Amino acid sequence: MNMDLMYDETEPTSTRYVGFVGSYGRFDLAILQTNHFYGKKLVICLQTNRCAILDQSEAEHAPYIQEVFQLRSEEEAEELSNFLSHNI
């Protein structure tokens, strides 16, 4: 098998697990902070296994949040975007 290893690093991370129910949906998230993503946070939806590497401005952009987490409605995306913009 021909494989070029690009990186193999181990580092400590900080992980926050958050679950909340809003007006439009329930969210169970893991938010990881690491130096590997240059100040961005890795946000994982534990229900769908979808994830995104986000900074503050990306978290505030509800259409992007809707696309990356494949949310059903704009309202659901606004709700998650609002939470993330205040919590990452």
PDB file of N, CA, C and O in Angstrom, residues 24-64:
ATOM      1  N   TYR A  24     -36.832  24.839  18.080  1.00  0.00           N
ATOM      2  CA  TYR A  24     -36.911  24.152  16.791  1.00  0.00           C
ATOM      3  C   TYR A  24     -36.165  22.828  16.732  1.00  0.00           C
ATOM      4  O   TYR A  24     -36.212  22.153  15.713  1.00  0.00           O
ATOM      5  N   GLY A  25     -35.465  22.455  17.787  1.00  0.00           N
ATOM      6  CA  GLY A  25     -34.760  21.179  17.730  1.00  0.00           C
ATOM      7  C   GLY A  25     -33.937  20.917  18.973  1.00  0.00           C
ATOM      8  O   GLY A  25     -33.776  21.769  19.842  1.00  0.00           O
ATOM      9  N   ARG A  26     -33.446  19.714  19.024  1.00  0.00           N
ATOM     10  CA  ARG A  26     -32.559  19.274  20.104  1.00  0.00           C
ATOM     11  C   ARG A  26     -31.163  19.121  19.531  1.00  0.00           C
ATOM     12  O   ARG A  26     -30.981  18.624  18.413  1.00  0.00           O
ATOM     13  N   PHE A  27     -30.174  19.523  20.323  1.00  0.00           N
ATOM     14  CA  PHE A  27     -28.797  19.438  19.882  1.00  0.00           C
ATOM     15  C   PHE A  27     -27.952  18.796  20.965  1.00  0.00           C
ATOM     16  O   PHE A  27     -28.042  19.174  22.129  1.00  0.00           O
ATOM     17  N   ASP A  28     -27.138  17.844  20.594  1.00  0.00           N
ATOM     18  CA  ASP A  28     -26.149  17.217  21.464  1.00  0.00           C
ATOM     19  C   ASP A  28     -24.805  17.404  20.762  1.00  0.00           C
ATOM     20  O   ASP A  28     -24.588  16.846  19.681  1.00  0.00           O
ATOM     21  N   LEU A  29     -23.948  18.199  21.367  1.00  0.00           N
ATOM     22  CA  LEU A  29     -22.715  18.612  20.708  1.00  0.00           C
ATOM     23  C   LEU A  29     -21.483  18.277  21.535  1.00  0.00           C
ATOM     24  O   LEU A  29     -21.539  18.242  22.764  1.00  0.00           O
ATOM     25  N   ALA A  30     -20.390  18.085  20.850  1.00  0.00           N
ATOM     26  CA  ALA A  30     -19.065  18.054  21.460  1.00  0.00           C
ATOM     27  C   ALA A  30     -18.288  19.190  20.804  1.00  0.00           C
ATOM     28  O   ALA A  30     -18.259  19.307  19.573  1.00  0.00           O
ATOM     29  N   ILE A  31     -17.710  20.055  21.634  1.00  0.00           N
ATOM     30  CA  ILE A  31     -16.939  21.190  21.138  1.00  0.00           C
ATOM     31  C   ILE A  31     -15.511  21.001  21.611  1.00  0.00           C
ATOM     32  O   ILE A  31     -15.241  21.017  22.810  1.00  0.00           O
ATOM     33  N   LEU A  32     -14.600  20.793  20.667  1.00  0.00           N
ATOM     34  CA  LEU A  32     -13.202  20.506  20.990  1.00  0.00           C
ATOM     35  C   LEU A  32     -12.323  21.697  20.673  1.00  0.00           C
ATOM     36  O   LEU A  32     -12.429  22.281  19.587  1.00  0.00           O
ATOM     37  N   GLN A  33     -11.464  22.021  21.621  1.00  0.00           N
ATOM     38  CA  GLN A  33     -10.483  23.075  21.420  1.00  0.00           C
ATOM     39  C   GLN A  33      -9.100  22.439  21.379  1.00  0.00           C
ATOM     40  O   GLN A  33      -8.742  21.648  22.250  1.00  0.00           O
ATOM     41  N   THR A  34      -8.355  22.780  20.344  1.00  0.00           N
ATOM     42  CA  THR A  34      -7.034  22.228  20.134  1.00  0.00           C
ATOM     43  C   THR A  34      -6.188  23.239  19.379  1.00  0.00           C
ATOM     44  O   THR A  34      -6.728  24.117  18.703  1.00  0.00           O
ATOM     45  N   ASN A  35      -4.893  23.146  19.471  1.00  0.00           N
ATOM     46  CA  ASN A  35      -4.009  24.024  18.700  1.00  0.00           C
ATOM     47  C   ASN A  35      -3.954  23.640  17.224  1.00  0.00           C
ATOM     48  O   ASN A  35      -3.530  24.424  16.395  1.00  0.00           O
ATOM     49  N   HIS A  36      -4.391  22.449  16.915  1.00  0.00           N
ATOM     50  CA  HIS A  36      -4.274  21.926  15.553  1.00  0.00           C
ATOM     51  C   HIS A  36      -5.070  22.733  14.528  1.00  0.00           C
ATOM     52  O   HIS A  36      -4.688  22.802  13.372  1.00  0.00           O
ATOM     53  N   PHE A  37      -6.158  23.362  14.945  1.00  0.00           N
ATOM     54  CA  PHE A  37      -7.035  24.069  14.007  1.00  0.00           C
ATOM     55  C   PHE A  37      -6.858  25.580  14.053  1.00  0.00           C
ATOM     56  O   PHE A  37      -7.755  26.334  13.683  1.00  0.00           O
ATOM     57  N   TYR A  38      -5.703  26.045  14.537  1.00  0.00           N
ATOM     58  CA  TYR A  38      -5.334  27.460  14.477  1.00  0.00           C
ATOM     59  C   TYR A  38      -6.388  28.385  15.084  1.00  0.00           C
ATOM     60  O   TYR A  38      -6.794  29.384  14.499  1.00  0.00           O
ATOM     61  N   GLY A  39      -6.874  28.049  16.264  1.00  0.00           N
ATOM     62  CA  GLY A  39      -7.833  28.899  16.960  1.00  0.00           C
ATOM     63  C   GLY A  39      -9.291  28.571  16.691  1.00  0.00           C
ATOM     64  O   GLY A  39     -10.173  29.090  17.363  1.00  0.00           O
ATOM     65  N   LYS A  40      -9.551  27.737  15.714  1.00  0.00           N
ATOM     66  CA  LYS A  40     -10.925  27.332  15.435  1.00  0.00           C
ATOM     67  C   LYS A  40     -11.292  26.169  16.351  1.00  0.00           C
ATOM     68  O   LYS A  40     -10.423  25.493  16.899  1.00  0.00           O
ATOM     69  N   LYS A  41     -12.580  25.909  16.478  1.00  0.00           N
ATOM     70  CA  LYS A  41     -13.062  24.801  17.298  1.00  0.00           C
ATOM     71  C   LYS A  41     -13.674  23.728  16.393  1.00  0.00           C
ATOM     72  O   LYS A  41     -14.291  24.030  15.374  1.00  0.00           O
ATOM     73  N   LEU A  42     -13.493  22.493  16.796  1.00  0.00           N
ATOM     74  CA  LEU A  42     -14.117  21.370  16.110  1.00  0.00           C
ATOM     75  C   LEU A  42     -15.448  21.107  16.805  1.00  0.00           C
ATOM     76  O   LEU A  42     -15.477  20.798  17.997  1.00  0.00           O
ATOM     77  N   VAL A  43     -16.546  21.279  16.078  1.00  0.00           N
ATOM     78  CA  VAL A  43     -17.891  21.084  16.622  1.00  0.00           C
ATOM     79  C   VAL A  43     -18.469  19.832  15.983  1.00  0.00           C
ATOM     80  O   VAL A  43     -18.560  19.736  14.758  1.00  0.00           O
ATOM     81  N   ILE A  44     -18.855  18.880  16.820  1.00  0.00           N
ATOM     82  CA  ILE A  44     -19.405  17.615  16.341  1.00  0.00           C
ATOM     83  C   ILE A  44     -20.824  17.482  16.861  1.00  0.00           C
ATOM     84  O   ILE A  44     -21.068  17.607  18.062  1.00  0.00           O
ATOM     85  N   CYS A  45     -21.765  17.222  15.960  1.00  0.00           N
ATOM     86  CA  CYS A  45     -23.134  16.901  16.360  1.00  0.00           C
ATOM     87  C   CYS A  45     -23.154  15.413  16.683  1.00  0.00           C
ATOM     88  O   CYS A  45     -22.921  14.573  15.806  1.00  0.00           O
ATOM     89  N   LEU A  46     -23.405  15.081  17.927  1.00  0.00           N
ATOM     90  CA  LEU A  46     -23.352  13.685  18.359  1.00  0.00           C
ATOM     91  C   LEU A  46     -24.545  12.868  17.868  1.00  0.00           C
ATOM     92  O   LEU A  46     -24.496  11.636  17.882  1.00  0.00           O
ATOM     93  N   GLN A  47     -25.599  13.533  17.409  1.00  0.00           N
ATOM     94  CA  GLN A  47     -26.760  12.813  16.885  1.00  0.00           C
ATOM     95  C   GLN A  47     -26.546  12.363  15.444  1.00  0.00           C
ATOM     96  O   GLN A  47     -26.970  11.281  15.058  1.00  0.00           O
ATOM     97  N   THR A  48     -25.891  13.209  14.647  1.00  0.00           N
ATOM     98  CA  THR A  48     -25.757  12.918  13.218  1.00  0.00           C
ATOM     99  C   THR A  48     -24.322  12.595  12.789  1.00  0.00           C
ATOM    100  O   THR A  48     -24.109  12.213  11.641  1.00  0.00           O
ATOM    101  N   ASN A  49     -23.360  12.812  13.690  1.00  0.00           N
ATOM    102  CA  ASN A  49     -21.937  12.644  13.395  1.00  0.00           C
ATOM    103  C   ASN A  49     -21.413  13.636  12.368  1.00  0.00           C
ATOM    104  O   ASN A  49     -20.338  13.439  11.806  1.00  0.00           O
ATOM    105  N   ARG A  50     -22.140  14.705  12.117  1.00  0.00           N
ATOM    106  CA  ARG A  50     -21.647  15.763  11.239  1.00  0.00           C
ATOM    107  C   ARG A  50     -20.768  16.693  12.065  1.00  0.00           C
ATOM    108  O   ARG A  50     -21.025  16.913  13.237  1.00  0.00           O
ATOM    109  N   CYS A  51     -19.742  17.231  11.422  1.00  0.00           N
ATOM    110  CA  CYS A  51     -18.839  18.100  12.167  1.00  0.00           C
ATOM    111  C   CYS A  51     -18.377  19.250  11.296  1.00  0.00           C
ATOM    112  O   CYS A  51     -18.480  19.207  10.067  1.00  0.00           O
ATOM    113  N   ALA A  52     -17.877  20.286  11.959  1.00  0.00           N
ATOM    114  CA  ALA A  52     -17.340  21.449  11.269  1.00  0.00           C
ATOM    115  C   ALA A  52     -16.236  22.048  12.126  1.00  0.00           C
ATOM    116  O   ALA A  52     -16.287  21.986  13.351  1.00  0.00           O
ATOM    117  N   ILE A  53     -15.272  22.633  11.466  1.00  0.00           N
ATOM    118  CA  ILE A  53     -14.228  23.390  12.132  1.00  0.00           C
ATOM    119  C   ILE A  53     -14.611  24.848  11.977  1.00  0.00           C
ATOM    120  O   ILE A  53     -14.654  25.366  10.859  1.00  0.00           O
ATOM    121  N   LEU A  54     -14.937  25.501  13.101  1.00  0.00           N
ATOM    122  CA  LEU A  54     -15.558  26.822  13.059  1.00  0.00           C
ATOM    123  C   LEU A  54     -14.787  27.865  13.851  1.00  0.00           C
ATOM    124  O   LEU A  54     -14.253  27.573  14.920  1.00  0.00           O
ATOM    125  N   ASP A  55     -14.808  29.097  13.333  1.00  0.00           N
ATOM    126  CA  ASP A  55     -14.399  30.243  14.122  1.00  0.00           C
ATOM    127  C   ASP A  55     -15.657  31.063  14.414  1.00  0.00           C
ATOM    128  O   ASP A  55     -16.767  30.682  14.018  1.00  0.00           O
ATOM    129  N   GLN A  56     -15.485  32.160  15.094  1.00  0.00           N
ATOM    130  CA  GLN A  56     -16.617  32.968  15.521  1.00  0.00           C
ATOM    131  C   GLN A  56     -17.474  33.436  14.339  1.00  0.00           C
ATOM    132  O   GLN A  56     -18.701  33.330  14.363  1.00  0.00           O
ATOM    133  N   SER A  57     -16.843  33.948  13.293  1.00  0.00           N
ATOM    134  CA  SER A  57     -17.615  34.476  12.158  1.00  0.00           C
ATOM    135  C   SER A  57     -18.367  33.370  11.426  1.00  0.00           C
ATOM    136  O   SER A  57     -19.486  33.581  10.950  1.00  0.00           O
ATOM    137  N   GLU A  58     -17.789  32.195  11.324  1.00  0.00           N
ATOM    138  CA  GLU A  58     -18.484  31.076  10.676  1.00  0.00           C
ATOM    139  C   GLU A  58     -19.669  30.616  11.523  1.00  0.00           C
ATOM    140  O   GLU A  58     -20.722  30.270  10.987  1.00  0.00           O
ATOM    141  N   ALA A  59     -19.505  30.628  12.848  1.00  0.00           N
ATOM    142  CA  ALA A  59     -20.591  30.224  13.742  1.00  0.00           C
ATOM    143  C   ALA A  59     -21.777  31.172  13.639  1.00  0.00           C
ATOM    144  O   ALA A  59     -22.929  30.759  13.795  1.00  0.00           O
ATOM    145  N   GLU A  60     -21.518  32.433  13.350  1.00  0.00           N
ATOM    146  CA  GLU A  60     -22.570  33.438  13.249  1.00  0.00           C
ATOM    147  C   GLU A  60     -23.321  33.380  11.919  1.00  0.00           C
ATOM    148  O   GLU A  60     -24.346  34.025  11.766  1.00  0.00           O
ATOM    149  N   HIS A  61     -22.827  32.620  10.977  1.00  0.00           N
ATOM    150  CA  HIS A  61     -23.411  32.561   9.628  1.00  0.00           C
ATOM    151  C   HIS A  61     -24.384  31.374   9.530  1.00  0.00           C
ATOM    152  O   HIS A  61     -23.991  30.261   9.186  1.00  0.00           O
ATOM    153  N   ALA A  62     -25.645  31.639   9.838  1.00  0.00           N
ATOM    154  CA  ALA A  62     -26.655  30.571   9.912  1.00  0.00           C
ATOM    155  C   ALA A  62     -26.792  29.752   8.624  1.00  0.00           C
ATOM    156  O   ALA A  62     -26.942  28.529   8.702  1.00  0.00           O
ATOM    157  N   PRO A  63     -26.757  30.356   7.433  1.00  0.00           N
ATOM    158  CA  PRO A  63     -26.851  29.518   6.224  1.00  0.00           C
ATOM    159  C   PRO A  63     -25.713  28.504   6.118  1.00  0.00           C
ATOM    160  O   PRO A  63     -25.925  27.365   5.669  1.00  0.00           O
ATOM    161  N   TYR A  64     -24.518  28.883   6.539  1.00  0.00           N
ATOM    162  CA  TYR A  64     -23.404  27.933   6.531  1.00  0.00           C
ATOM    163  C   TYR A  64     -23.639  26.827   7.552  1.00  0.00           C
ATOM    164  O   TYR A  64     -23.412  25.646   7.255  1.00  0.00           O
TER     165      TYR A  64
END
